[in-house]
Coordinates of C-alpha atoms and ligand atoms in Angstrom, one line a residue:
X1 CA 141.1 44.2 253.3
X2 CA 140.9 48.0 251.6
X3 CA 143.1 49.9 251.2
X4 CA 142.8 53.8 251.2
X5 CA 145.6 55.7 250.4
X6 CA 145.1 59.8 250.9
X7 CA 147.1 62.6 248.5
X8 CA 147.4 58.9 246.7
X9 CA 147.6 61.1 243.3
X10 CA 151.2 63.1 244.5
X11 CA 154.4 61.7 244.9
X12 CA 154.8 59.6 247.8
X13 CA 151.6 58.4 247.3
X14 CA 151.5 57.2 243.7
X15 CA 154.5 54.9 245.1
X16 CA 153.1 53.3 247.8
X17 CA 149.6 52.6 245.5
X18 CA 151.6 50.8 243.1
X19 CA 153.7 49.1 245.9
X20 CA 150.3 47.9 246.8
X21 CA 149.3 47.0 243.8
X22 CA 152.3 44.8 243.3
X23 CA 151.2 42.9 246.3
X24 CA 147.9 42.3 244.8
X25 CA 145.5 44.4 247.3
X26 CA 142.7 46.6 246.7
X27 CA 143.6 50.1 246.7
X28 CA 141.1 53.5 246.7
X29 CA 142.9 56.9 246.5
X30 CA 141.2 60.1 248.1
X31 CA 143.0 62.9 246.7
X32 CA 142.1 67.0 245.8
X33 CA 144.2 66.9 243.2
X34 CA 146.3 70.3 244.3
X35 CA 149.6 69.6 243.7
X36 CA 148.4 65.5 242.7
X37 CA 148.1 65.0 239.1
X38 CA 146.3 61.9 237.4
X39 CA 149.6 61.3 235.6
X40 CA 151.0 59.9 238.5
X41 CA 148.4 57.5 238.1
X42 CA 148.3 56.7 234.6
X43 CA 149.3 53.6 234.2
X44 CA 147.2 52.0 237.5
X45 CA 144.1 54.2 236.6
X46 CA 142.6 50.9 235.8
X47 CA 143.1 49.0 238.8
X48 CA 142.7 52.0 241.5
X49 CA 139.2 53.4 243.0
X50 CA 140.0 57.4 242.7
X51 CA 138.1 59.3 245.1
X52 CA 138.1 63.3 244.0
X53 CA 137.7 64.8 247.4
X54 CA 139.1 67.0 250.2
X55 CA 140.4 65.9 254.0
X56 CA 138.8 68.9 254.9
X57 CA 135.0 67.7 253.7
X58 CA 133.9 65.3 256.5
X59 CA 131.7 64.0 254.1
X60 CA 134.3 63.2 251.0
X61 CA 136.4 61.3 254.5
X62 CA 133.3 59.1 255.0
X63 CA 132.7 58.4 251.6
X64 CA 136.5 57.5 251.1
X65 CA 136.8 55.1 254.0
X66 CA 133.4 53.1 253.2
X67 CA 134.6 49.6 253.2
X68 CA 138.0 50.4 254.0
X69 CA 140.8 48.6 256.8
X70 CA 144.1 50.2 256.4
X71 CA 145.1 54.2 255.9
X72 CA 147.9 55.5 254.7
X73 CA 147.5 59.1 255.1
X74 CA 149.6 61.2 252.8
X75 CA 147.3 64.1 251.7
X76 CA 149.0 67.3 253.2
X77 CA 149.6 71.0 252.2
X78 CA 153.6 70.4 251.3
X79 CA 156.8 72.8 252.0
X80 CA 157.9 75.1 254.3
X81 CA 158.1 78.0 252.5
X82 CA 154.2 77.7 251.2
X83 CA 153.3 77.4 254.8
X84 CA 155.2 80.6 255.6
X85 CA 153.5 82.4 252.8
X86 CA 149.8 81.0 253.7
X87 CA 149.4 79.5 256.9
X88 CA 145.9 78.7 257.4
X89 CA 145.8 76.5 254.0
X90 CA 148.4 74.5 255.6
X91 CA 146.4 74.3 259.0
X92 CA 143.2 73.1 257.6
X93 CA 144.3 70.7 255.0
X94 CA 147.0 69.1 257.8
X95 CA 146.1 69.7 261.0
X96 CA 141.6 69.5 260.1
X97 CA 142.4 67.1 257.5
X98 CA 144.0 65.0 260.0
X99 CA 141.7 65.2 262.7
X100 CA 139.0 64.2 260.5
X101 CA 140.2 61.5 259.1
X102 CA 141.3 59.7 262.4
X103 CA 138.2 60.3 263.9
X104 CA 136.0 58.9 260.8
X105 CA 138.8 56.0 261.0
X106 CA 137.8 55.1 264.3
X107 CA 134.1 55.3 263.4
X108 CA 134.7 53.1 260.0
X109 CA 136.7 50.5 262.2
X110 CA 139.9 51.2 260.3
X111 CA 142.2 48.5 261.7
X112 CA 145.5 51.3 261.3
X113 CA 146.5 54.8 259.9
X114 CA 149.7 55.4 259.1
X115 CA 150.7 59.1 258.9
X116 CA 153.2 60.5 256.7
X117 CA 154.8 62.9 259.4
X118 CA 158.3 65.0 258.9
X119 CA 161.5 65.7 260.1
X120 CA 160.8 69.1 260.3
X121 CA 159.4 68.7 263.7
X122 CA 163.0 68.5 265.1
X123 CA 163.8 72.5 263.8
X124 CA 166.2 73.9 265.7
X125 CA 166.1 71.9 268.7
X126 CA 170.1 70.9 269.8
X127 CA 171.1 67.2 269.1
X128 CA 172.1 65.3 265.6
X129 CA 171.3 63.4 264.6
X130 CA 167.9 63.2 264.9
X131 CA 166.6 60.9 267.6
X132 CA 162.8 60.3 268.2
X133 CA 163.5 61.7 272.4
X134 CA 164.6 64.8 271.2
X135 CA 162.4 67.4 272.0
X136 CA 160.2 68.8 269.1
X137 CA 161.1 72.9 268.1
X138 CA 158.9 73.5 265.1
X139 CA 160.5 76.0 262.8
X140 CA 157.4 76.8 260.1
X141 CA 153.6 76.6 260.6
X142 CA 154.4 73.2 258.3
X143 CA 157.1 71.8 260.8
X144 CA 154.1 72.8 263.4
X145 CA 151.3 70.9 261.5
X146 CA 153.1 67.8 261.1
X147 CA 153.7 67.7 264.7
X148 CA 149.8 68.2 265.2
X149 CA 148.9 65.4 262.7
X150 CA 151.3 62.9 264.8
X151 CA 150.1 63.7 268.1
X152 CA 146.6 63.6 267.2
X153 CA 147.7 60.1 265.9
X154 CA 148.9 59.4 269.4
X155 CA 146.0 60.3 271.1
X156 CA 143.8 58.8 268.9
X157 CA 145.8 55.4 269.8
X158 CA 146.2 56.1 273.8
X159 CA 142.7 57.4 273.9
X160 CA 140.0 56.6 271.1
X161 CA 141.8 52.9 270.8
X162 CA 142.8 53.4 266.8
X163 CA 145.6 52.2 266.0
X164 CA 147.9 54.4 264.6
X165 CA 152.1 55.0 263.3
X166 CA 153.5 57.7 262.4
X167 CA 156.9 57.9 259.8
X168 CA 159.0 61.3 260.1
X169 CA 159.9 61.4 257.1
X170 CA 163.5 63.1 256.0
X171 CA 164.0 64.9 252.7
X172 CA 161.9 62.2 250.6
X173 CA 162.9 61.9 246.4
X174 CA 162.9 60.3 243.4
X175 CA 161.1 59.8 240.0
X176 CA 157.4 61.6 239.7
X177 CA 158.4 64.2 242.8
X178 CA 156.9 67.4 241.0
X179 CA 159.6 69.7 239.6
X180 CA 158.2 72.4 238.7
X181 CA 155.9 74.2 241.4
X182 CA 157.3 78.0 243.0
X183 CA 157.6 75.6 245.9
X184 CA 159.1 72.5 244.3
X185 CA 161.8 70.7 246.7
X186 CA 165.7 70.8 245.6
X187 CA 166.3 67.2 243.7
X188 CA 163.8 67.9 241.3
X189 CA 163.9 71.4 240.7
X190 CA 167.7 71.4 239.8
X191 CA 167.8 68.5 237.6
X192 CA 164.9 70.1 235.8
X193 CA 167.3 73.3 235.6
X194 CA 170.2 70.9 234.8
X195 CA 168.7 69.6 231.9
X196 CA 167.1 72.5 230.6
X197 CA 170.6 74.4 230.8
X198 CA 169.4 76.9 233.9
X199 CA 171.2 78.3 236.7
X200 CA 170.9 76.7 240.3
X201 CA 169.4 78.8 242.8
X202 CA 170.8 77.9 246.3
X203 CA 169.5 79.8 249.1
X204 CA 172.3 80.7 251.6
X205 CA 175.9 79.2 251.2
X206 CA 174.7 75.8 250.0
X207 CA 176.5 74.2 253.1
X208 CA 173.4 73.4 255.1
X209 CA 172.8 69.7 254.9
X210 CA 169.7 66.9 254.6
X211 CA 169.2 63.0 255.3
X212 CA 168.0 63.1 251.0
X213 CA 166.3 59.5 251.7
X214 CA 165.1 57.7 248.1
X215 CA 161.5 56.6 247.6
X216 CA 161.9 53.1 247.6
X217 CA 162.5 53.3 251.3
X218 CA 159.8 55.1 252.2
X219 CA 157.2 52.7 250.6
X220 CA 159.5 49.8 252.6
X221 CA 158.9 51.9 255.8
X222 CA 155.2 52.6 254.8
X223 CA 154.4 48.9 254.7
X224 CA 156.8 47.9 257.7
X225 CA 154.9 50.5 260.0
X226 CA 151.8 48.9 258.9
X227 CA 152.2 45.2 260.1
X228 CA 154.0 46.6 263.1
X229 CA 153.1 44.7 266.2
X230 CA 155.7 46.8 268.0
X231 CA 155.6 51.2 268.6
X232 CA 151.8 51.4 267.8
X233 CA 151.5 55.6 268.5
X234 CA 154.7 56.3 268.3
X235 CA 156.8 58.2 265.6
X236 CA 159.4 57.0 263.7
X237 CA 162.6 58.5 262.0
X238 CA 162.4 57.3 258.2
X239 CA 165.6 58.7 256.5
X240 CA 168.8 57.1 255.7
X241 CA 171.0 57.8 258.2
X242 CA 174.0 59.8 256.6
X243 CA 173.8 63.7 255.9
X244 CA 174.9 65.6 252.4
X245 CA 174.8 69.4 251.6
X246 CA 173.3 71.2 249.1
X247 CA 176.7 71.6 247.2
X248 CA 177.7 67.7 247.8
X249 CA 174.2 67.5 246.0
X250 CA 175.5 69.9 243.2
X251 CA 178.9 68.3 243.0
X252 CA 177.2 64.6 242.0
X253 CA 174.4 65.4 240.0
X254 CA 176.8 67.4 237.8
X255 CA 178.7 63.9 237.5
X256 CA 175.6 62.1 237.0
X257 CA 173.9 64.6 234.1
X258 CA 177.5 65.6 232.8
X259 CA 176.3 69.5 233.6
X260 CA 178.4 71.8 235.0
X261 CA 175.4 74.3 236.0
X262 CA 175.8 78.3 237.2
X263 CA 174.9 78.9 240.6
X264 CA 173.6 82.0 241.9
X265 CA 173.2 82.4 245.2
X266 CA 170.1 83.8 247.6
X267 CA 170.0 84.7 251.5
X268 CA 169.2 81.9 253.1
X269 CA 165.3 81.0 253.9
X270 CA 163.2 81.3 256.6
X271 CA 161.8 78.6 258.5
X272 CA 165.0 76.2 256.9
X273 CA 167.0 73.9 259.6
X274 CA 170.8 74.5 258.6
X275 CA 171.3 70.5 259.2
X276 CA 169.3 67.2 259.5
X277 CA 170.2 63.7 260.0
X278 CA 167.9 60.6 261.2
X279 CA 169.0 58.5 263.8
X280 CA 167.2 55.4 261.9
X281 CA 168.2 52.4 265.2
X282 CA 164.0 52.9 266.1
X283 CA 162.8 52.2 262.9
X284 CA 165.5 49.5 262.0
X285 CA 164.9 47.9 266.0
X286 CA 160.8 48.5 266.0
X287 CA 159.8 48.1 262.8
X288 CA 162.8 45.8 260.9
X289 CA 162.9 49.1 258.6
X290 CA 166.9 48.8 256.4
X291 CA 167.4 51.5 253.9
X292 CA 168.1 50.0 250.3
X293 CA 168.9 53.0 248.1
X294 CA 171.5 54.9 249.2
X295 CA 171.8 59.1 248.3
X296 CA 174.0 58.5 245.2
X297 CA 172.0 55.4 243.9
X298 CA 168.8 57.2 244.8
X299 CA 170.1 60.4 242.6
X300 CA 170.9 58.3 239.6
X301 CA 167.9 56.5 239.4
X302 CA 165.9 60.2 239.5
X303 CA 168.5 62.2 237.0
X304 CA 167.7 59.2 234.4
X305 CA 164.4 59.2 235.3
X306 CA 163.8 62.8 234.8
X307 CA 166.1 63.1 231.9
X308 CA 164.4 59.9 229.7
X309 CA 161.1 62.2 230.1
X310 CA 162.7 65.3 229.0
X311 CA 164.6 63.4 225.9
X312 CA 160.8 61.9 225.4
X313 CA 158.7 64.4 225.0
X314 CA 161.8 66.4 223.0
X315 CA 162.6 68.5 225.4
X316 CA 159.4 69.7 226.7
X317 CA 158.1 67.5 229.0
X318 CA 159.7 69.0 232.5
Ligands
NAD1 N1 158.3 65.0 249.9 C1 159.1 65.1 251.1 O1 160.5 65.2 251.3 C2 158.5 64.6 252.6 C3 159.0 65.1 253.6 C4 158.1 64.8 254.9 C5 157.1 64.8 255.4 N2 156.6 64.4 253.9 C6 155.0 64.5 253.6 O2 154.4 63.0 252.6 C7 153.3 63.2 252.4 C8 152.7 63.1 250.8 O3 154.2 64.2 250.3 P1 154.6 64.4 248.8 O4 156.2 64.6 248.7 O5 153.8 62.8 248.3 O6 153.6 65.6 248.1 P2 152.5 66.2 247.2 O7 152.8 67.4 247.2 O8 153.5 65.3 246.0 O9 151.4 64.8 248.0 C9 150.2 65.0 248.6 C10 149.0 65.2 247.8 O10 147.7 65.8 248.7 C11 147.4 65.5 248.3 N3 146.1 66.9 249.2 C12 147.0 68.0 249.0 N4 145.6 68.6 250.3 C13 144.8 67.8 250.4 C14 143.5 67.8 251.1 N5 143.1 68.7 251.7 N6 142.7 66.6 250.7 C15 142.9 65.7 249.4 N7 144.2 65.7 249.0 C16 145.2 66.9 249.5 C17 147.8 66.5 247.0 O11 146.9 66.9 246.0 C18 148.5 65.8 246.5 O12 148.1 64.3 245.5 C19 153.0 64.6 252.9 O13 151.8 64.2 254.0 C20 154.3 65.5 253.1 O14 153.8 66.7 254.4 C21 157.3 64.6 252.5

C-alpha cells in the first residue's frame, strides 16, 4: 500500500504524513510549496518521497499517483479573504485540482480518496449547530470551491465508482500552522503577536464564535475515514461540537502565555460567518470519531510549541 498526501508539506498534511509513518505506511507527498514548507517535513524527510508538483497539472498528478492505493487530498488554496482577493487562484487549485486528482485516481485504480472539506460550506444557512442535512450556503469563493470539491467526490463515488469521503473541517489549529502570512489563521496569528508583544487585530466585536479543533482530532478523523465501511461518498463534520468566541480565545491565550495584549478592532471581514459549531453525531455514529483533545488543552499545546520555537531561535523564529 502506498499513501499519497496532497498538500503534505502544509499544516494538516504534515501531521497526516507523520501519523502514517508512525503506522509504518509508505508515504508520498505532492505539493507545490505555495504555502507548504520543507521545514514542515524536515525530521521525516528521509522517510517520505516528495514530489514538487501541482494538482492543476495532469502530468504531475499522474506521476504522483503511480502505484498509489490511498489518497488524503489536502492540497488547496486556503483562506476566505484570499479567495475574495483572488477567486481565480482558489477556483483553479481547489476545483480543477480536485477534478484532476479524482479523474486520475480512478484511472490509477486508487481504492479511496479522503477529501479535506470545510465548515465554510454552511455559510449563513440557518441552524446551529451545523448538521450535514442543512442546505449549504457558501459566502465566499473559497467556500464554494470546498463545496465543489465534496460534490465532485460524491459524483465520483456514485457515478464513476471511486470511493471518496469528505471531512468538513471546523477551524483546525495546532503546531506548524502558519503564523505569519497575510492570510494566517487567528490562533497562530494571535500566539505570534503575543509572544512578540504586539497588538492583536480583531475583526468586528470579537463575539463571533468558532468550533476550534485541535489537529490530533483531525488526524484521527482522516484515518477513520480511510477505513470506514459506512458513509462512502458522503460528507462529515469534524469539530469538537463546542464553540468559543474570539474574545474567549484572547482570554485563554492571555492566561496560558501570561500576556495582556492590546486589542485593536477593525470592521468585520466580508465572507466571515458570525458563528460556527459542528454537530458531530454523524461522524461519531458512522466513523467512530471522538475528539480527544479539547479547546483549552489544544491551545496550551499549541502555545507551548510556538513559545519553544520562539525561545530556541532567540526571538527570531516566528
Ligand atoms: N486549517 C483549517 O482550519 C482548515 C479548515 C477547513 C478546511 N481546511 C482544508 O484543509 C486542507 C489543508 O489546509 P492547511 O490548513 O493545512 O493549509 P496549508 O496551506 O498549510 O496546506 C495546504 C498545502 O497545499 C499545498 N498546495 C496549495 N495549492 C497547491 C497546488 N495547486 N498543488 C499542490 N499543492 C498545493 C500548499 O503548498 C500547502 O502545503 C486544505 O484543503 C484546506 O482547504 C483547513
